[in-house]
Coordinates of N, CA, C and O in Angstrom, one line a residue:
M284 N 6.1 17.5 -11.0 CA 5.0 16.7 -10.4 C 5.2 15.2 -10.7 O 5.4 14.9 -11.9
P285 N 5.1 14.3 -9.7 CA 5.3 12.9 -9.9 C 4.2 12.4 -10.8 O 3.0 12.8 -10.7
T286 N 4.5 11.4 -11.6 CA 3.6 10.7 -12.5 C 2.8 9.8 -11.7 O 3.1 9.4 -10.5
L287 N 1.7 9.3 -12.2 CA 0.8 8.3 -11.6 C 1.7 7.0 -11.2 O 1.6 6.5 -10.1
R288 N 2.5 6.6 -12.2 CA 3.3 5.4 -11.9 C 4.3 5.6 -10.8 O 4.5 4.7 -9.9
Q289 N 4.9 6.8 -10.7 CA 5.8 7.1 -9.5 C 5.0 7.1 -8.2 O 5.5 6.6 -7.2
R290 N 3.8 7.7 -8.2 CA 3.0 7.7 -7.0 C 2.6 6.3 -6.6 O 2.6 5.9 -5.4
L291 N 2.2 5.4 -7.6 CA 1.9 4.0 -7.3 C 3.1 3.3 -6.8 O 3.0 2.5 -5.8
D292 N 4.3 3.5 -7.3 CA 5.5 2.9 -6.8 C 5.8 3.3 -5.4 O 6.2 2.4 -4.6
T293 N 5.5 4.5 -5.0 CA 5.6 4.9 -3.6 C 4.7 4.2 -2.7 O 5.0 3.8 -1.6
V294 N 3.4 4.0 -3.2 CA 2.5 3.3 -2.4 C 2.9 1.8 -2.2 O 2.9 1.3 -1.1
F295 N 3.4 1.2 -3.3 CA 3.8 -0.2 -3.3 C 5.1 -0.3 -2.3 O 5.2 -1.2 -1.6
L296 N 6.0 0.7 -2.4 CA 7.1 0.7 -1.5 C 6.7 0.7 -0.1 O 7.2 -0.1 0.7
G297 N 5.8 1.6 0.3 CA 5.3 1.6 1.6 C 4.6 0.3 2.1 O 4.8 -0.2 3.2
Y298 N 3.9 -0.3 1.1 CA 3.2 -1.6 1.4 C 4.3 -2.7 1.8 O 4.1 -3.4 2.8
F299 N 5.3 -2.8 0.9 CA 6.3 -3.9 1.1 C 7.1 -3.6 2.4 O 7.4 -4.5 3.1
I300 N 7.5 -2.3 2.6 CA 8.3 -2.0 3.8 C 7.4 -2.3 5.1 O 8.0 -2.9 6.0
S301 N 6.2 -2.0 5.1 CA 5.3 -2.2 6.2 C 5.1 -3.7 6.5 O 4.9 -4.2 7.6
H302 N 5.1 -4.5 5.4 CA 4.8 -5.9 5.6 C 5.9 -6.8 6.1 O 5.7 -7.9 6.5
I303 N 7.1 -6.2 6.0 CA 8.3 -7.0 6.5 C 8.1 -7.2 8.1 O 8.1 -8.3 8.5
P304 N 7.9 -6.1 8.9 CA 7.8 -6.4 10.3 C 6.5 -7.1 10.6 O 6.4 -7.9 11.6
I305 N 5.4 -6.8 9.9 CA 4.1 -7.5 10.2 C 4.3 -9.0 10.0 O 3.8 -9.8 10.8
T306 N 5.0 -9.4 8.9 CA 5.2 -10.8 8.6 C 6.0 -11.5 9.8 O 5.7 -12.6 10.3
I307 N 7.1 -10.8 10.2 CA 8.0 -11.3 11.2 C 7.3 -11.4 12.6 O 7.4 -12.4 13.3
A308 N 6.6 -10.3 12.9 CA 6.1 -10.1 14.3 C 4.7 -10.7 14.5 O 4.3 -11.0 15.6
V309 N 4.0 -11.0 13.4 CA 2.6 -11.4 13.6 C 2.3 -12.7 12.8 O 1.9 -13.7 13.3
D310 N 2.5 -12.6 11.5 CA 2.1 -13.7 10.6 C 2.7 -15.1 10.8 O 2.0 -16.1 10.7
V311 N 4.0 -15.1 11.1 CA 4.6 -16.4 11.2 C 4.6 -17.0 12.6 O 5.1 -18.1 12.8
L312 N 4.0 -16.3 13.6 CA 4.0 -16.8 15.0 C 3.4 -18.2 15.1 O 3.9 -19.0 15.9
P313 N 2.3 -18.6 14.4 CA 1.7 -19.9 14.6 C 2.7 -21.0 14.1 O 2.4 -22.2 14.5
L314 N 3.7 -20.7 13.4 CA 4.7 -21.7 13.0 C 5.8 -22.0 14.0 O 6.5 -23.0 13.9
L315 N 5.9 -21.1 15.0 CA 7.0 -21.2 16.0 C 6.5 -21.8 17.3 O 5.4 -21.7 17.7
P316 N 7.5 -22.4 18.0 CA 7.2 -22.9 19.4 C 7.0 -21.7 20.3 O 7.7 -20.7 20.2
T317 N 6.0 -21.8 21.2 CA 5.7 -20.7 22.1 C 6.9 -20.3 22.9 O 7.1 -19.1 23.3
E318 N 7.8 -21.2 23.2 CA 9.0 -21.0 24.1 C 9.9 -19.9 23.5 O 10.6 -19.2 24.2
I319 N 9.9 -19.7 22.2 CA 10.9 -18.8 21.6 C 10.2 -17.5 21.2 O 10.9 -16.6 20.7
I320 N 8.9 -17.4 21.4 CA 8.2 -16.1 21.0 C 8.2 -15.2 22.2 O 7.8 -15.5 23.3
P321 N 8.7 -13.9 21.9 CA 8.7 -12.9 23.0 C 7.3 -12.7 23.6 O 6.3 -12.7 22.8
Q322 N 7.2 -12.4 24.9 CA 5.9 -12.2 25.5 C 5.0 -11.1 24.9 O 3.8 -11.4 24.7
P323 N 5.6 -10.0 24.5 CA 4.7 -9.0 23.8 C 4.0 -9.5 22.5 O 2.9 -9.2 22.2
L324 N 4.8 -10.3 21.8 CA 4.2 -10.9 20.6 C 3.1 -12.0 20.9 O 2.1 -12.1 20.2
L325 N 3.4 -12.7 22.0 CA 2.3 -13.7 22.4 C 1.1 -12.9 22.8 O 0.0 -13.4 22.5
S326 N 1.2 -11.8 23.5 CA 0.1 -11.0 23.9 C -0.7 -10.5 22.7 O -1.9 -10.5 22.7
L327 N 0.1 -10.0 21.7 CA -0.6 -9.5 20.5 C -1.3 -10.7 19.8 O -2.5 -10.5 19.4
N328 N -0.7 -11.9 19.8 CA -1.4 -13.0 19.2 C -2.7 -13.3 19.9 O -3.7 -13.6 19.3
R329 N -2.6 -13.3 21.3 CA -3.8 -13.6 22.1 C -4.9 -12.6 21.8 O -6.1 -12.9 21.7
F330 N -4.5 -11.3 21.6 CA -5.5 -10.3 21.3 C -6.2 -10.6 20.0 O -7.4 -10.5 19.9
L331 N -5.4 -10.9 19.0 CA -5.9 -11.2 17.7 C -6.9 -12.4 17.7 O -7.9 -12.4 17.0
T332 N -6.5 -13.4 18.5 CA -7.3 -14.7 18.4 C -8.5 -14.6 19.4 O -9.5 -15.3 19.1
T333 N -8.4 -13.9 20.5 CA -9.5 -13.9 21.4 C -10.4 -12.6 21.2 O -11.6 -12.8 21.1
T334 N -9.8 -11.5 21.2 CA -10.6 -10.2 21.1 C -11.2 -10.1 19.7 O -12.4 -9.8 19.6
I335 N -10.4 -10.2 18.7 CA -10.9 -10.0 17.3 C -11.5 -11.3 16.8 O -12.3 -11.3 15.9
G336 N -11.1 -12.5 17.4 CA -11.6 -13.7 17.0 C -11.0 -14.4 15.8 O -11.7 -15.1 15.1
D337 N -9.8 -14.1 15.5 CA -9.1 -14.7 14.3 C -8.9 -16.2 14.6 O -8.2 -16.6 15.5
P338 N -9.6 -17.0 13.8 CA -9.6 -18.5 14.0 C -8.3 -19.1 13.5 O -8.0 -20.3 13.8
F339 N -7.5 -18.4 12.7 CA -6.4 -19.1 12.0 C -5.0 -18.9 12.8 O -4.2 -19.7 12.7
M340 N -4.9 -17.8 13.5 CA -3.6 -17.4 14.0 C -3.3 -18.0 15.4 O -2.4 -17.7 16.1
V341 N -4.2 -19.0 15.8 CA -4.0 -19.7 17.1 C -2.7 -20.4 17.1 O -2.3 -21.1 16.2
I342 N -1.9 -20.2 18.2 CA -0.7 -20.9 18.4 C -0.9 -22.1 19.2 O -1.1 -22.1 20.4
D343 N -1.1 -23.2 18.4 CA -1.5 -24.5 19.1 C -1.1 -25.6 18.1 O -1.8 -25.8 17.1
R344 N 0.0 -26.3 18.4 CA 0.5 -27.3 17.5 C -0.4 -28.5 17.4 O -0.3 -29.3 16.5
T345 N -1.4 -28.7 18.3 CA -2.3 -29.8 18.3 C -3.4 -29.6 17.3 O -4.2 -30.6 17.1
R346 N -3.6 -28.4 16.8 CA -4.7 -28.2 15.9 C -4.4 -28.7 14.5 O -3.7 -28.0 13.7
T347 N -4.9 -29.8 14.1 CA -4.6 -30.4 12.8 C -5.6 -29.8 11.7 O -5.3 -30.0 10.6
D348 N -6.6 -29.1 12.2 CA -7.6 -28.6 11.2 C -7.0 -27.3 10.5 O -7.5 -26.8 9.5
L349 N -5.8 -26.8 11.0 CA -5.3 -25.6 10.4 C -4.0 -25.9 9.6 O -3.2 -25.0 9.3
V350 N -3.7 -27.2 9.3 CA -2.5 -27.5 8.5 C -2.5 -26.7 7.2 O -1.5 -26.2 6.7
W351 N -3.7 -26.6 6.5 CA -3.7 -25.9 5.2 C -3.3 -24.4 5.4 O -2.6 -23.9 4.6
F352 N -3.7 -23.8 6.5 CA -3.4 -22.4 6.8 C -1.9 -22.3 7.1 O -1.2 -21.4 6.7
R353 N -1.4 -23.2 7.9 CA 0.0 -23.2 8.2 C 0.9 -23.4 7.0 O 2.0 -22.8 6.9
S354 N 0.4 -24.1 6.0 CA 1.2 -24.2 4.8 C 1.2 -22.9 4.1 O 2.3 -22.6 3.5
L355 N 0.2 -22.1 4.1 CA 0.2 -20.8 3.5 C 1.2 -19.9 4.3 O 1.9 -19.1 3.7
L356 N 1.2 -20.0 5.6 CA 2.1 -19.2 6.4 C 3.6 -19.6 6.1 O 4.5 -18.7 6.1
T357 N 3.8 -20.9 5.9 CA 5.1 -21.3 5.5 C 5.6 -20.7 4.2 O 6.7 -20.2 4.0
C358 N 4.6 -20.6 3.2 CA 4.9 -19.9 2.0 C 5.2 -18.4 2.2 O 6.1 -17.8 1.6
E359 N 4.5 -17.9 3.1 CA 4.7 -16.4 3.5 C 6.1 -16.2 4.0 O 6.8 -15.3 3.7
L360 N 6.5 -17.2 4.9 CA 7.9 -17.0 5.5 C 9.0 -17.2 4.4 O 10.0 -16.5 4.4
F361 N 8.9 -18.3 3.6 CA 10.0 -18.6 2.7 C 9.9 -18.1 1.3 O 10.9 -18.1 0.6
V362 N 8.7 -17.6 0.9 CA 8.6 -17.0 -0.5 C 8.3 -15.5 -0.4 O 9.0 -14.7 -0.9
Q363 N 7.2 -15.2 0.4 CA 6.8 -13.8 0.4 C 7.8 -12.9 1.1 O 8.1 -11.8 0.6
L364 N 8.2 -13.3 2.3 CA 9.1 -12.4 3.1 C 10.4 -12.1 2.3 O 10.8 -10.9 2.2
P365 N 11.1 -13.1 1.7 CA 12.3 -12.7 0.9 C 11.9 -11.8 -0.3 O 12.6 -10.9 -0.6
F366 N 10.7 -12.1 -0.9 CA 10.3 -11.2 -2.0 C 10.1 -9.8 -1.5 O 10.3 -8.8 -2.3
F367 N 9.6 -9.6 -0.3 CA 9.4 -8.2 0.2 C 10.7 -7.4 0.1 O 10.7 -6.2 -0.3
F368 N 11.8 -8.0 0.5 CA 13.1 -7.3 0.4 C 13.4 -7.0 -1.0 O 13.9 -5.9 -1.3
Y369 N 13.2 -8.0 -1.9 CA 13.5 -7.8 -3.3 C 12.6 -6.7 -3.9 O 13.1 -5.9 -4.7
A370 N 11.3 -6.7 -3.5 CA 10.4 -5.7 -4.1 C 10.8 -4.3 -3.6 O 10.8 -3.3 -4.4
V371 N 11.2 -4.2 -2.3 CA 11.7 -2.9 -1.8 C 12.9 -2.4 -2.6 O 13.0 -1.3 -3.1
W372 N 13.8 -3.3 -2.9 CA 15.0 -3.0 -3.7 C 14.6 -2.5 -5.1 O 15.1 -1.5 -5.6
M373 N 13.7 -3.3 -5.7 CA 13.3 -3.0 -7.1 C 12.6 -1.6 -7.2 O 12.9 -0.8 -8.1
L374 N 11.7 -1.4 -6.2 CA 11.0 -0.1 -6.2 C 11.9 1.0 -5.9 O 11.8 2.1 -6.5
W375 N 12.9 0.8 -5.0 CA 13.8 1.9 -4.5 C 14.7 2.3 -5.7 O 15.0 3.5 -5.9
T376 N 15.2 1.3 -6.4 CA 16.1 1.5 -7.5 C 15.4 1.8 -8.9 O 16.1 2.2 -9.8
G377 N 14.1 1.6 -8.9 CA 13.4 1.9 -10.2 C 13.6 0.8 -11.2 O 13.6 1.1 -12.4
S378 N 13.8 -0.4 -10.8 CA 14.1 -1.5 -11.7 C 13.0 -1.6 -12.8 O 11.8 -1.4 -12.5
S379 N 13.5 -1.8 -14.0 CA 12.5 -1.8 -15.2 C 11.6 -3.1 -15.1 O 10.6 -3.2 -15.7
R380 N 12.0 -4.1 -14.3 CA 11.3 -5.3 -14.2 C 10.3 -5.4 -13.0 O 9.7 -6.4 -12.8
R381 N 10.2 -4.3 -12.3 CA 9.5 -4.3 -11.0 C 8.0 -4.6 -11.3 O 7.4 -5.3 -10.5
H382 N 7.4 -4.1 -12.3 CA 6.0 -4.3 -12.5 C 5.6 -5.7 -12.8 O 4.5 -6.2 -12.4
L383 N 6.4 -6.4 -13.5 CA 6.1 -7.8 -13.8 C 6.2 -8.6 -12.5 O 5.3 -9.4 -12.2
W384 N 7.2 -8.3 -11.7 CA 7.4 -9.0 -10.4 C 6.2 -8.7 -9.5 O 5.7 -9.6 -8.7
L385 N 5.8 -7.4 -9.5 CA 4.7 -7.0 -8.6 C 3.4 -7.7 -9.1 O 2.5 -8.1 -8.2
L386 N 3.2 -7.9 -10.4 CA 2.0 -8.6 -10.9 C 2.1 -10.0 -10.4 O 1.0 -10.6 -10.0
M387 N 3.2 -10.7 -10.5 CA 3.3 -12.1 -10.1 C 3.0 -12.2 -8.6 O 2.4 -13.2 -8.2
Y388 N 3.5 -11.3 -7.8 CA 3.2 -11.3 -6.4 C 1.7 -11.2 -6.2 O 1.1 -11.9 -5.3
G389 N 1.1 -10.2 -6.9 CA -0.4 -10.0 -6.7 C -1.2 -11.3 -7.1 O -2.1 -11.6 -6.4
V390 N -0.8 -12.0 -8.1 CA -1.4 -13.2 -8.5 C -1.3 -14.3 -7.4 O -2.2 -14.9 -7.0
H391 N 0.0 -14.4 -6.9 CA 0.2 -15.3 -5.8 C -0.6 -15.0 -4.5 O -1.3 -15.9 -4.0
V392 N -0.7 -13.8 -4.1 CA -1.4 -13.4 -2.9 C -2.9 -13.6 -3.2 O -3.6 -14.1 -2.3
S393 N -3.4 -13.3 -4.4 CA -4.8 -13.5 -4.6 C -5.2 -15.0 -4.5 O -6.3 -15.3 -3.9
T394 N -4.4 -15.9 -5.0 CA -4.7 -17.3 -4.9 C -4.6 -17.8 -3.5 O -5.3 -18.8 -3.1
T395 N -3.7 -17.3 -2.7 CA -3.6 -17.7 -1.3 C -4.7 -17.1 -0.4 O -5.1 -17.7 0.6
M396 N -5.2 -16.0 -0.8 CA -6.2 -15.3 0.0 C -7.6 -15.9 -0.3 O -8.5 -15.9 0.6
A397 N -7.8 -16.6 -1.4 CA -9.1 -17.1 -1.7 C -9.6 -18.1 -0.7 O -10.7 -18.0 -0.2
P398 N -8.8 -19.1 -0.3 CA -9.3 -20.1 0.7 C -9.5 -19.4 2.1 O -10.4 -19.8 2.9
V399 N -8.6 -18.5 2.4 CA -8.7 -17.8 3.7 C -10.0 -17.0 3.8 O -10.7 -17.2 4.8
L400 N -10.2 -16.2 2.8 CA -11.5 -15.4 2.8 C -12.7 -16.3 2.7 O -13.7 -16.0 3.3
G401 N -12.6 -17.4 1.9 CA -13.7 -18.3 1.8 C -14.1 -18.9 3.2 O -15.2 -19.0 3.5
M402 N -13.0 -19.3 3.9 CA -13.3 -19.9 5.2 C -13.9 -18.9 6.2 O -14.8 -19.2 7.0
L403 N -13.4 -17.6 6.1 CA -13.9 -16.6 7.0 C -15.3 -16.2 6.7 O -16.1 -16.0 7.6
M404 N -15.6 -16.2 5.4 CA -17.0 -15.8 5.0 C -18.0 -16.9 5.1 O -19.2 -16.7 5.5
F405 N -17.6 -18.1 4.8 CA -18.6 -19.2 4.6 C -18.4 -20.4 5.5 O -19.2 -21.3 5.7
G406 N -17.2 -20.5 6.2 CA -16.8 -21.7 6.9 C -17.3 -21.7 8.4 O -17.7 -22.8 8.9
D407 N -17.4 -20.6 9.0 CA -17.8 -20.6 10.4 C -19.2 -20.0 10.6 O -19.3 -18.8 10.5
V408 N -20.2 -20.8 10.8 CA -21.6 -20.3 10.8 C -21.9 -19.6 12.1 O -23.0 -19.0 12.3
N409 N -21.0 -19.7 13.1 CA -21.3 -19.1 14.4 C -20.8 -17.7 14.5 O -20.7 -17.1 15.6
R410 N -20.5 -17.0 13.4 CA -20.0 -15.6 13.4 C -21.1 -14.8 12.8 O -21.7 -15.2 11.8
S411 N -21.2 -13.6 13.3 CA -22.2 -12.6 12.7 C -21.6 -12.1 11.5 O -20.4 -12.2 11.2
C412 N -22.4 -11.5 10.7 CA -21.9 -10.9 9.4 C -20.9 -9.8 9.7 O -19.9 -9.7 9.0
D413 N -21.1 -9.0 10.7 CA -20.1 -8.0 11.1 C -18.8 -8.6 11.5 O -17.7 -8.1 11.1
E414 N -18.8 -9.7 12.2 CA -17.5 -10.3 12.6 C -16.8 -10.9 11.4 O -15.6 -10.7 11.3
R415 N -17.6 -11.4 10.5 CA -16.9 -12.0 9.3 C -16.3 -10.9 8.5 O -15.2 -11.0 7.9
M416 N -17.0 -9.8 8.3 CA -16.5 -8.6 7.5 C -15.3 -8.0 8.2 O -14.3 -7.7 7.5
A417 N -15.3 -7.9 9.5 CA -14.1 -7.4 10.2 C -12.9 -8.3 10.0 O -11.8 -7.8 9.8
L418 N -13.1 -9.6 10.2 CA -11.9 -10.5 10.0 C -11.5 -10.5 8.5 O -10.3 -10.5 8.3
G419 N -12.4 -10.4 7.6 CA -12.0 -10.4 6.2 C -11.2 -9.1 5.9 O -10.2 -9.2 5.1
A420 N -11.7 -8.0 6.4 CA -10.9 -6.7 6.2 C -9.5 -6.8 6.8 O -8.6 -6.2 6.2
M421 N -9.4 -7.5 7.9 CA -8.0 -7.6 8.5 C -7.1 -8.4 7.6 O -5.9 -8.1 7.6
Y422 N -7.6 -9.4 6.8 CA -6.8 -10.2 6.0 C -6.5 -9.6 4.6 O -5.6 -10.0 3.9
L423 N -7.3 -8.6 4.2 CA -7.0 -8.0 3.0 C -5.8 -7.0 3.1 O -5.6 -6.4 4.1
P424 N -5.1 -6.9 2.0 CA -3.8 -6.1 2.1 C -4.1 -4.6 2.4 O -5.1 -4.0 2.3

């Protein structure tokens, strides 16, 4: 029977494997010119920003109020995405250093999520509590 640590490693492995395509197909889109984004991904982005009401994922280079969020997306592209591959490798091979690296990743994500969740919960007064909670839940891992 697998130990608790082995079960958690399996959960972490699934998390990192699933976040690779999510980061590529969804999270970094606001950083790219619309001309190079495939139509299905643009449609997904429109769904997130209009139907669900995600205020951050808008693909619009003229929005200067989202520079802080785009800087977090840039970190996601150049820091987190490469780390996802490294984390998958560490978890797959059972590296003895994996837990320290996973802890550092968790600290990094916690500090980047604080302003995002703060803006969702307290920044937009025109949203209902249910809308804020739904958006917040979408951003939580």
